[in-house]
């Protein structure tokens, strides 16, 4: 596996717009205030429910947590640098669609490479991972393929069994990864069982709001998703 490009793991207060557009992702090092971590971890633990308790059953090799009503979690979803990156990728008005907690268990968590896929046009969804623990190959950190999101007007075909171009991320609690939903990516096996709690956040273009409301019960979205963000507000 390849390593992340060091000069692109930049200051958390800066968004590299050219890098985002070209590669489809950015890793913001230490973007979380350090004194938020314990509170976020506590919110994660308080929200954990069994995989069979969700309307759509979840895999038994993951822990899933309901966290979307927690005030500190909501503050994370509105960090200015994070919203600036989301706005750059979506390129129009957008909203916060969902936030939940996820953690791969020992010996679990593996995902085949995949795209989450846009709903109406390329680039209308962005995914964010907020790392609450240190992460790397030892505990199943995300792997991705830079530039595989939208190299042209249409998505290029991709062999999801080909991992020759994969970058596997590594870093520390407090880092934030944001990426285009069309970027090829996947979680990795957690061989050690070391903790790797994350907040998984989804943002979507405003045009998808009505459709998003139709599935919110299946996704156990309890928060108000009516707030709107504009890219111009974060330039």
Short mmCIF file of C-alpha atoms in Angstrom, two decimals:
data_model
loop_
_atom_site.label_atom_id
_atom_site.label_comp_id
_atom_site.label_asym_id
_atom_site.label_seq_id
_atom_site.Cartn_x
_atom_site.Cartn_y
_atom_site.Cartn_z
CA UNK A 1 0.00 0.00 0.00
CA UNK A 2 1.13 3.54 -0.72
CA UNK A 3 1.57 6.23 1.93
CA UNK A 4 -0.27 9.56 2.04
CA UNK A 5 1.50 12.48 0.40
CA UNK A 6 3.12 14.25 3.40
CA UNK A 7 2.83 17.81 2.08
CA UNK A 8 -0.91 17.43 1.66
CA UNK A 9 -1.56 16.63 5.34
CA UNK A 10 -1.68 20.35 5.97
CA UNK A 11 -2.63 22.78 8.68
CA UNK A 12 -6.16 22.03 9.93
CA UNK A 13 -7.20 25.65 9.40
CA UNK A 14 -6.41 25.47 5.67
CA UNK A 15 -8.25 23.78 2.83
CA UNK A 16 -6.16 22.95 -0.23
CA UNK A 17 -8.84 23.45 -2.86
CA UNK A 18 -6.69 22.27 -5.76
CA UNK A 19 -5.75 19.09 -3.94
CA UNK A 20 -9.37 18.44 -3.00
CA UNK A 21 -10.58 18.74 -6.58
CA UNK A 22 -7.74 16.71 -8.06
CA UNK A 23 -7.54 13.93 -5.50
CA UNK A 24 -11.04 13.93 -4.02
CA UNK A 25 -10.00 13.99 -0.36
CA UNK A 26 -8.08 15.89 2.30
CA UNK A 27 -6.78 14.79 5.67
CA UNK A 28 -6.87 17.61 8.24
CA UNK A 29 -4.31 16.90 10.94
CA UNK A 30 -5.38 17.76 14.52
CA UNK A 31 -8.45 19.64 13.36
CA UNK A 32 -10.33 18.88 16.59
CA UNK A 33 -9.66 20.93 19.72
CA UNK A 34 -7.78 18.52 22.01
CA UNK A 35 -10.12 19.13 24.94
CA UNK A 36 -13.12 17.88 22.90
CA UNK A 37 -11.88 14.31 22.53
CA UNK A 38 -12.89 12.90 25.93
CA UNK A 39 -16.37 14.39 25.60
CA UNK A 40 -16.80 12.94 22.10
CA UNK A 41 -15.61 9.51 23.20
CA UNK A 42 -18.09 9.59 26.08
CA UNK A 43 -20.90 10.49 23.66
CA UNK A 44 -19.88 7.58 21.44
CA UNK A 45 -19.92 5.07 24.31
CA UNK A 46 -23.25 6.33 25.62
CA UNK A 47 -24.82 5.94 22.19
CA UNK A 48 -23.72 2.39 21.32
CA UNK A 49 -26.60 0.04 20.49
CA UNK A 50 -26.51 -3.53 19.18
CA UNK A 51 -26.51 -4.20 15.42
CA UNK A 52 -29.92 -5.85 15.66
CA UNK A 53 -31.48 -2.73 17.22
CA UNK A 54 -31.23 -0.66 14.03
CA UNK A 55 -34.15 -0.64 11.57
CA UNK A 56 -31.76 -2.08 8.99
CA UNK A 57 -29.50 -4.60 10.80
CA UNK A 58 -25.80 -3.72 10.89
CA UNK A 59 -22.78 -5.99 10.59
CA UNK A 60 -21.75 -7.76 13.80
CA UNK A 61 -18.08 -6.89 13.27
CA UNK A 62 -18.75 -3.20 13.94
CA UNK A 63 -19.98 -1.12 16.89
CA UNK A 64 -22.48 1.57 15.94
CA UNK A 65 -23.47 4.55 18.08
CA UNK A 66 -26.32 7.05 18.02
CA UNK A 67 -24.72 10.44 18.58
CA UNK A 68 -26.59 12.95 16.44
CA UNK A 69 -28.33 14.75 19.33
CA UNK A 70 -25.11 15.40 21.24
CA UNK A 71 -24.19 19.11 21.31
CA UNK A 72 -20.44 18.54 21.00
CA UNK A 73 -20.93 16.20 18.04
CA UNK A 74 -23.07 18.85 16.38
CA UNK A 75 -20.32 21.40 16.97
CA UNK A 76 -17.83 19.11 15.21
CA UNK A 77 -20.15 18.92 12.19
CA UNK A 78 -19.98 22.73 11.94
CA UNK A 79 -16.24 23.31 12.22
CA UNK A 80 -15.48 26.07 9.67
CA UNK A 81 -12.53 24.29 7.99
CA UNK A 82 -14.62 21.16 7.62
CA UNK A 83 -17.56 23.04 6.07
CA UNK A 84 -15.15 24.86 3.75
CA UNK A 85 -13.90 21.54 2.37
CA UNK A 86 -17.40 20.16 1.99
CA UNK A 87 -18.51 23.30 0.17
CA UNK A 88 -15.54 23.09 -2.18
CA UNK A 89 -16.43 19.54 -3.21
CA UNK A 90 -20.22 19.94 -3.47
CA UNK A 91 -20.00 23.37 -5.07
CA UNK A 92 -23.50 24.55 -4.11
CA UNK A 93 -25.77 24.90 -1.09
CA UNK A 94 -25.68 21.81 1.14
CA UNK A 95 -27.00 20.36 4.39
CA UNK A 96 -25.87 18.00 7.14
CA UNK A 97 -27.57 14.69 6.36
CA UNK A 98 -26.37 12.31 9.06
CA UNK A 99 -23.81 11.67 11.79
CA UNK A 100 -23.25 8.44 13.69
CA UNK A 101 -20.46 6.59 15.47
CA UNK A 102 -18.66 3.55 14.04
CA UNK A 103 -15.86 1.29 15.24
CA UNK A 104 -14.49 -1.96 13.75
CA UNK A 105 -14.14 -4.83 16.21
CA UNK A 106 -11.10 -7.10 16.48
CA UNK A 107 -10.83 -9.25 13.37
CA UNK A 108 -13.62 -7.32 11.66
CA UNK A 109 -14.33 -4.13 9.76
CA UNK A 110 -13.03 -5.11 6.33
CA UNK A 111 -14.79 -3.53 3.35
CA UNK A 112 -14.14 -4.21 -0.29
CA UNK A 113 -13.21 -1.07 -2.17
CA UNK A 114 -16.34 0.77 -3.27
CA UNK A 115 -17.92 4.11 -4.08
CA UNK A 116 -20.83 5.47 -2.02
CA UNK A 117 -22.04 7.11 -5.25
CA UNK A 118 -23.77 10.42 -5.81
CA UNK A 119 -27.53 10.50 -6.10
CA UNK A 120 -28.24 12.97 -8.93
CA UNK A 121 -24.94 14.34 -10.19
CA UNK A 122 -21.25 13.73 -9.59
CA UNK A 123 -20.08 15.39 -6.41
CA UNK A 124 -23.38 15.93 -4.64
CA UNK A 125 -22.37 14.03 -1.48
CA UNK A 126 -19.36 14.28 0.83
CA UNK A 127 -18.34 11.86 3.59
CA UNK A 128 -16.30 12.83 6.65
CA UNK A 129 -14.52 10.65 9.21
CA UNK A 130 -13.58 12.23 12.54
CA UNK A 131 -11.00 10.05 14.30
CA UNK A 132 -11.47 9.70 18.06
CA UNK A 133 -8.53 7.29 18.42
CA UNK A 134 -5.16 6.89 16.73
CA UNK A 135 -5.50 4.96 13.47
CA UNK A 136 -3.38 3.05 10.98
CA UNK A 137 -2.95 -0.39 9.42
CA UNK A 138 -2.87 -1.98 12.89
CA UNK A 139 -6.53 -1.15 13.59
CA UNK A 140 -8.20 -1.02 10.20
CA UNK A 141 -7.72 2.54 8.98
CA UNK A 142 -9.43 3.76 5.82
CA UNK A 143 -7.81 3.09 2.48
CA UNK A 144 -8.61 5.10 -0.62
CA UNK A 145 -7.60 5.68 -4.25
CA UNK A 146 -6.69 9.33 -4.92
CA UNK A 147 -8.27 10.85 -8.01
CA UNK A 148 -10.85 8.09 -8.49
CA UNK A 149 -13.86 10.34 -7.80
CA UNK A 150 -14.64 12.22 -11.02
CA UNK A 151 -11.78 12.50 -13.48
CA UNK A 152 -14.20 13.58 -16.22
CA UNK A 153 -17.88 14.07 -16.88
CA UNK A 154 -18.51 10.43 -16.01
CA UNK A 155 -17.01 8.10 -13.44
CA UNK A 156 -14.25 5.99 -14.95
CA UNK A 157 -14.70 2.21 -14.60
CA UNK A 158 -12.77 0.79 -11.66
CA UNK A 159 -11.80 -2.76 -10.68
CA UNK A 160 -12.67 -2.82 -6.99
CA UNK A 161 -10.43 -5.87 -6.47
CA UNK A 162 -7.38 -3.95 -7.70
CA UNK A 163 -5.63 -2.36 -4.71
CA UNK A 164 -2.42 -1.36 -6.50
CA UNK A 165 -3.26 2.37 -6.25
CA UNK A 166 -4.52 2.32 -2.67
CA UNK A 167 -3.33 4.76 -0.01
CA UNK A 168 -3.92 3.60 3.57
CA UNK A 169 -4.15 6.44 6.05
CA UNK A 170 -2.48 6.70 9.45
CA UNK A 171 -2.58 9.39 12.08
CA UNK A 172 -3.75 10.50 15.49
CA UNK A 173 -6.97 11.10 17.37
CA UNK A 174 -8.27 14.52 16.41
CA UNK A 175 -7.59 14.17 12.69
CA UNK A 176 -10.46 14.61 10.21
CA UNK A 177 -10.75 13.04 6.74
CA UNK A 178 -13.18 14.45 4.20
CA UNK A 179 -13.76 12.95 0.77
CA UNK A 180 -16.06 12.94 -2.24
CA UNK A 181 -18.61 10.11 -1.95
CA UNK A 182 -17.60 8.97 -5.44
CA UNK A 183 -14.00 8.40 -4.35
CA UNK A 184 -13.04 4.71 -4.27
CA UNK A 185 -12.44 3.77 -0.63
CA UNK A 186 -12.98 1.12 2.02
CA UNK A 187 -12.33 0.30 5.66
CA UNK A 188 -9.65 -2.27 6.44
CA UNK A 189 -9.49 -5.29 8.76
CA UNK A 190 -8.76 -4.45 12.40
CA UNK A 191 -6.20 -7.18 13.16
CA UNK A 192 -5.15 -5.93 16.61
CA UNK A 193 -8.51 -5.02 18.10
CA UNK A 194 -7.16 -1.61 19.11
CA UNK A 195 -9.84 1.05 19.48
CA UNK A 196 -10.71 2.99 16.31
CA UNK A 197 -13.80 5.03 17.07
CA UNK A 198 -14.92 7.53 14.45
CA UNK A 199 -17.75 9.90 13.79
CA UNK A 200 -19.10 9.25 10.31
CA UNK A 201 -20.69 12.41 8.90
CA UNK A 202 -22.58 12.82 5.62
CA UNK A 203 -23.34 16.07 3.79
CA UNK A 204 -25.48 16.41 0.66
CA UNK A 205 -26.41 19.03 -1.92
CA UNK A 206 -29.59 20.94 -1.12
CA UNK A 207 -31.42 19.36 -4.09
CA UNK A 208 -31.32 16.00 -2.28
CA UNK A 209 -33.13 17.19 0.83
CA UNK A 210 -36.62 15.87 0.00
CA UNK A 211 -35.27 12.42 -0.83
CA UNK A 212 -33.14 12.46 2.32
CA UNK A 213 -36.21 13.03 4.49
CA UNK A 214 -37.84 9.88 3.09
CA UNK A 215 -35.11 7.62 4.48
CA UNK A 216 -34.29 9.33 7.77
CA UNK A 217 -36.23 6.79 9.90
CA UNK A 218 -34.37 3.87 8.34
CA UNK A 219 -31.09 5.64 9.12
CA UNK A 220 -32.24 6.65 12.63
CA UNK A 221 -31.65 10.33 11.99
CA UNK A 222 -33.16 12.20 14.93
CA UNK A 223 -31.56 15.64 14.54
CA UNK A 224 -32.96 18.60 12.63
CA UNK A 225 -31.39 18.63 9.15
CA UNK A 226 -33.03 21.84 7.96
CA UNK A 227 -29.99 24.13 8.31
CA UNK A 228 -28.40 25.21 5.03
CA UNK A 229 -24.75 26.02 4.31
CA UNK A 230 -23.38 27.94 1.33
CA UNK A 231 -19.83 27.45 -0.03
CA UNK A 232 -19.38 31.23 -0.29
CA UNK A 233 -19.71 31.51 3.49
CA UNK A 234 -16.45 29.61 4.00
CA UNK A 235 -14.17 31.05 1.32
#
